[in-house]
Coordinates of C-alpha atoms and ligand atoms in Angstrom, one line a residue:
X1 CA -11.8 6.3 -21.0
X2 CA -14.9 8.3 -21.9
X3 CA -16.2 8.3 -18.4
X4 CA -16.2 11.4 -16.2
X5 CA -16.5 14.1 -18.8
X6 CA -17.5 17.1 -16.8
X7 CA -19.6 19.1 -19.2
X8 CA -22.3 18.1 -21.7
X9 CA -20.2 19.7 -24.5
X10 CA -17.3 17.3 -23.7
X11 CA -19.6 14.3 -23.5
X12 CA -20.8 15.1 -27.1
X13 CA -17.2 15.2 -28.4
X14 CA -16.5 11.9 -26.6
X15 CA -19.5 10.2 -28.2
X16 CA -18.2 10.9 -31.7
X17 CA -14.9 9.1 -31.0
X18 CA -14.8 5.7 -32.7
X19 CA -15.2 2.7 -30.3
X20 CA -11.7 1.3 -29.8
X21 CA -11.1 -2.1 -31.4
X22 CA -11.6 -4.9 -28.9
X23 CA -14.5 -3.3 -26.9
X24 CA -17.5 -5.5 -26.8
X25 CA -21.0 -4.3 -27.3
X26 CA -21.6 -4.8 -23.6
X27 CA -18.6 -2.7 -22.7
X28 CA -19.8 0.1 -25.1
X29 CA -23.2 0.0 -23.5
X30 CA -21.6 0.2 -20.1
X31 CA -19.7 3.3 -21.2
X32 CA -22.8 4.9 -22.5
X33 CA -24.7 4.1 -19.4
X34 CA -21.9 5.6 -17.3
X35 CA -21.7 8.8 -19.5
X36 CA -25.5 9.1 -19.0
X37 CA -25.0 8.7 -15.3
X38 CA -22.4 11.5 -15.3
X39 CA -24.7 13.7 -17.2
X40 CA -27.4 13.2 -14.7
X41 CA -24.9 13.9 -11.9
X42 CA -23.9 17.1 -13.6
X43 CA -27.4 18.2 -13.7
X44 CA -27.8 18.2 -10.0
X45 CA -26.0 20.1 -7.3
X46 CA -23.7 17.4 -6.0
X47 CA -22.8 19.3 -2.8
X48 CA -26.4 19.3 -1.8
X49 CA -26.6 15.6 -2.8
X50 CA -23.6 14.7 -0.6
X51 CA -25.0 16.6 2.3
X52 CA -27.9 14.2 2.6
X53 CA -26.2 10.9 2.4
X54 CA -22.7 9.4 1.8
X55 CA -21.8 8.2 -1.7
X56 CA -21.8 4.5 -2.3
X57 CA -18.3 3.1 -3.4
X58 CA -19.6 2.9 -7.0
X59 CA -20.8 6.5 -6.9
X60 CA -17.5 7.6 -5.3
X61 CA -15.6 6.1 -8.2
X62 CA -17.8 7.9 -10.8
X63 CA -17.3 11.1 -8.8
X64 CA -13.5 10.6 -8.7
X65 CA -13.3 10.0 -12.4
X66 CA -15.4 13.2 -12.9
X67 CA -12.9 15.1 -10.8
X68 CA -10.0 13.6 -12.8
X69 CA -11.0 15.7 -15.8
X70 CA -9.4 19.1 -16.1
X71 CA -12.0 21.7 -17.0
X72 CA -9.5 23.9 -18.8
X73 CA -8.9 21.3 -21.5
X74 CA -10.8 20.0 -24.5
X75 CA -11.4 16.2 -24.4
X76 CA -9.8 13.9 -27.0
X77 CA -9.6 10.4 -25.7
X78 CA -6.2 8.6 -26.2
X79 CA -6.5 5.0 -27.2
X80 CA -3.4 3.4 -25.5
X81 CA -3.6 3.1 -21.7
X82 CA -4.2 0.8 -18.8
X83 CA -4.6 1.2 -15.0
X84 CA -1.7 2.2 -12.8
X85 CA 0.1 -0.7 -11.1
X86 CA 0.9 -1.0 -7.4
X87 CA 4.6 -0.4 -6.6
X88 CA 4.8 -1.2 -2.9
X89 CA 3.5 -4.0 -0.6
X90 CA 2.7 -3.0 3.0
X91 CA 2.5 -5.8 5.5
X92 CA 0.3 -5.6 8.6
X93 CA -0.9 -7.7 11.4
X94 CA -4.6 -7.4 12.2
X95 CA -4.4 -7.2 16.0
X96 CA -7.6 -9.1 15.9
X97 CA -8.6 -12.6 16.8
X98 CA -9.9 -14.2 13.6
X99 CA -10.1 -13.8 9.8
X100 CA -13.9 -13.6 10.1
X101 CA -13.5 -10.6 12.5
X102 CA -11.2 -8.8 10.1
X103 CA -13.3 -9.5 7.0
X104 CA -16.3 -8.1 8.9
X105 CA -14.3 -5.0 9.9
X106 CA -13.5 -4.4 6.2
X107 CA -17.2 -4.8 5.2
X108 CA -19.0 -2.6 7.7
X109 CA -19.6 0.9 6.6
X110 CA -18.4 2.8 9.6
X111 CA -14.9 1.2 9.8
X112 CA -13.3 3.2 6.9
X113 CA -10.5 0.7 6.6
X114 CA -9.7 -2.1 4.2
X115 CA -6.8 -4.1 2.7
X116 CA -6.4 -6.1 -0.5
X117 CA -5.6 -9.4 1.2
X118 CA -6.2 -11.1 4.5
X119 CA -4.2 -14.2 5.3
X120 CA -5.3 -16.6 8.0
X121 CA -3.2 -18.4 10.6
X122 CA -4.0 -21.6 8.6
X123 CA -2.7 -20.0 5.3
X124 CA -6.1 -19.2 3.8
X125 CA -5.7 -16.2 1.5
X126 CA -8.8 -13.9 1.1
X127 CA -8.7 -11.1 -1.4
X128 CA -11.0 -8.2 -0.6
X129 CA -10.2 -5.7 -3.3
X130 CA -8.8 -5.9 -6.8
X131 CA -5.0 -5.1 -6.9
X132 CA -5.7 -2.1 -9.0
X133 CA -8.0 -0.5 -6.5
X134 CA -6.9 1.8 -3.7
X135 CA -7.4 0.2 -0.3
X136 CA -7.5 2.2 2.9
X137 CA -4.8 0.5 4.9
X138 CA -1.8 2.8 5.3
X139 CA -3.5 5.8 6.9
X140 CA -1.4 8.9 7.6
X141 CA 2.1 7.7 6.6
X142 CA 5.3 8.6 4.8
X143 CA 8.1 6.7 3.2
X144 CA 10.9 8.7 1.4
X145 CA 9.1 11.4 -0.5
X146 CA 5.8 9.5 -0.7
X147 CA 3.1 10.5 1.7
X148 CA 0.1 8.8 0.1
X149 CA 1.1 5.2 0.4
X150 CA -2.4 4.0 -0.2
X151 CA -2.2 5.3 -3.8
X152 CA 0.9 3.2 -4.7
X153 CA 0.6 0.1 -2.5
X154 CA -1.1 -3.2 -1.9
X155 CA -2.0 -3.9 1.8
X156 CA -1.7 -7.4 3.2
X157 CA -3.2 -8.1 6.6
X158 CA -1.9 -11.2 8.6
X159 CA -4.4 -12.5 11.1
X160 CA -2.4 -12.2 14.3
X161 CA -3.1 -10.6 17.6
X162 CA 0.2 -8.9 17.8
X163 CA 1.7 -11.1 20.6
X164 CA 1.8 -14.5 18.9
X165 CA 4.2 -16.0 16.4
X166 CA 3.3 -16.2 12.7
X167 CA 2.6 -19.8 11.8
X168 CA 4.5 -21.5 9.0
X169 CA 1.3 -22.1 7.0
X170 CA 0.6 -18.3 7.1
X171 CA 4.1 -17.3 6.1
X172 CA 4.2 -19.9 3.3
X173 CA 1.0 -18.5 1.8
X174 CA 2.3 -15.0 2.2
X175 CA 5.6 -15.9 0.3
X176 CA 3.6 -17.5 -2.5
X177 CA 1.4 -14.4 -2.8
X178 CA 4.4 -12.1 -2.7
X179 CA 6.1 -14.1 -5.5
X180 CA 3.1 -13.6 -7.7
X181 CA 2.7 -9.9 -6.9
X182 CA 6.4 -9.1 -7.3
X183 CA 6.5 -10.8 -10.7
X184 CA 3.1 -9.4 -11.9
X185 CA 3.8 -5.8 -11.0
X186 CA 7.6 -5.7 -11.0
X187 CA 7.7 -4.5 -7.4
X188 CA 11.3 -3.7 -6.3
X189 CA 12.8 -5.7 -3.4
X190 CA 13.1 -2.6 -1.3
X191 CA 9.4 -1.8 -1.6
X192 CA 8.2 -4.7 0.6
X193 CA 7.9 -2.9 3.9
X194 CA 5.8 -2.9 7.1
X195 CA 3.1 -0.6 8.3
X196 CA 5.3 0.5 11.3
X197 CA 8.0 1.6 8.8
X198 CA 5.7 4.1 7.2
X199 CA 3.8 5.2 10.3
X200 CA 6.3 4.7 13.2
X201 CA 4.5 7.1 15.6
X202 CA 1.1 5.4 15.2
X203 CA 1.8 1.8 14.3
X204 CA 3.8 -1.2 15.5
X205 CA 2.8 -3.8 13.0
X206 CA 3.9 -6.3 12.0
X207 CA 5.2 -7.2 15.4
X208 CA 8.7 -8.0 16.4
X209 CA 7.9 -11.7 15.8
X210 CA 7.4 -11.2 12.0
X211 CA 10.1 -13.1 10.0
X212 CA 11.6 -10.3 7.9
X213 CA 14.8 -12.3 7.5
X214 CA 12.9 -15.1 5.8
X215 CA 11.2 -12.7 3.5
X216 CA 14.5 -11.0 2.6
X217 CA 16.0 -14.4 1.7
X218 CA 13.2 -14.7 -0.9
X219 CA 13.7 -11.2 -2.3
X220 CA 11.1 -9.3 -0.3
X221 CA 12.7 -6.5 1.7
X222 CA 16.3 -6.6 3.0
X223 CA 18.4 -8.1 5.7
X224 CA 22.0 -7.8 7.0
X225 CA 25.0 -10.1 7.1
X226 CA 24.6 -11.8 10.5
X227 CA 28.0 -13.5 10.3
X228 CA 30.2 -10.4 9.8
X229 CA 29.4 -6.8 10.6
X230 CA 31.9 -4.0 9.9
X231 CA 32.0 -1.1 12.3
X232 CA 30.9 2.0 10.4
X233 CA 33.5 4.7 9.5
X234 CA 33.7 7.8 11.6
X235 CA 31.8 9.9 9.0
X236 CA 28.8 7.6 8.8
X237 CA 25.7 9.4 9.8
X238 CA 23.0 6.9 11.0
X239 CA 20.2 9.5 10.9
X240 CA 21.0 10.3 7.2
X241 CA 21.2 6.6 6.4
X242 CA 17.7 5.9 8.0
X243 CA 16.4 8.9 6.0
X244 CA 17.8 7.6 2.7
X245 CA 16.2 4.2 3.5
X246 CA 12.9 5.9 3.6
X247 CA 12.2 6.5 7.3
X248 CA 10.4 9.8 8.3
X249 CA 13.1 11.4 10.5
X250 CA 10.9 14.2 11.7
X251 CA 10.6 12.0 14.9
X252 CA 14.0 10.3 15.1
X253 CA 13.1 8.2 18.1
X254 CA 10.0 6.8 16.4
X255 CA 12.0 5.9 13.3
X256 CA 14.8 4.3 15.2
X257 CA 12.2 2.3 17.2
X258 CA 10.7 1.0 13.9
X259 CA 14.1 0.1 12.6
X260 CA 15.0 -1.8 15.7
X261 CA 11.7 -3.6 15.9
X262 CA 12.4 -4.9 12.4
X263 CA 16.2 -5.6 12.3
X264 CA 17.4 -5.8 15.9
X265 CA 14.3 -7.4 17.4
X266 CA 15.4 -7.2 21.0
X267 CA 15.5 -3.9 22.9
X268 CA 13.1 -2.0 20.8
X269 CA 13.8 1.6 21.9
X270 CA 14.8 4.9 20.4
X271 CA 18.5 4.6 20.9
X272 CA 21.0 3.2 18.4
X273 CA 23.8 1.3 20.0
X274 CA 27.2 0.6 18.3
X275 CA 25.9 -2.8 17.3
X276 CA 22.7 -1.3 15.9
X277 CA 24.7 1.2 13.9
X278 CA 26.8 -1.7 12.4
X279 CA 23.6 -3.4 11.3
X280 CA 22.3 -0.2 9.7
X281 CA 25.7 0.4 8.0
X282 CA 25.7 -3.1 6.5
X283 CA 22.1 -2.6 5.1
X284 CA 23.0 0.9 3.9
X285 CA 26.2 -0.3 2.1
X286 CA 24.5 -3.3 0.5
X287 CA 21.3 -1.8 -0.8
X288 CA 21.6 2.0 -1.0
Ligands
LIG1 ZN1 -1.3 -2.0 10.0

């Protein structure tokens, strides 16, 4: 709201704006405190400041909000707004051995990774960041035209070493969580995807054992008609179809591998057989 004004002149203007209806005295105080903090920050050379030590997460948010103010504009706070909602869910497996190990990884300063949720093999759901915060789970990735997936997604980590099946208790908890997230944020069915979909050259999670079909039956992601597959017409271009689905086709073999890990399950390689193309065509026809 008023936070992050980058010059003392703008802070003065902001302070004159009436406090919006519904803000408690405590919230007003918090805002004032934050404005004061920004003023102090503006008084020092922040580049020198950062050179000596890393910013804490709280300082980083204040700094980000400061950067979100365009210096060429005058400030007049609008009243009607809220936080941006997540629009994708990215599913991962941890490739670790326990929830405790993953939680620790997301809490140590040097790891530089995080996710919103961790789900244990026993179905325990642990939330580690508010849904509205930007977790660091996607890394360098691309899906369609989006190349900053962290900014638009929630990350869910399933405790799994990458070689074992996902227990029912874990998948049941995941499905309940996904139901809630889909309804709360109106996340489209097509936007429930895996880490390997968005980073096929670097990642292979969730593994080939992840039950994408079961998820699709509940409206999270997509699946094909296993009982009847049509052979695609002669003019069907599988590379274009994968691209339209969202895959980054700059490395075709990697994208095909990710597609096959998810939908074909056996023979995960970079070659599309006639059968694979029929699966792709069925998905393409039904959903795109
Ligand atoms: Zn991952």
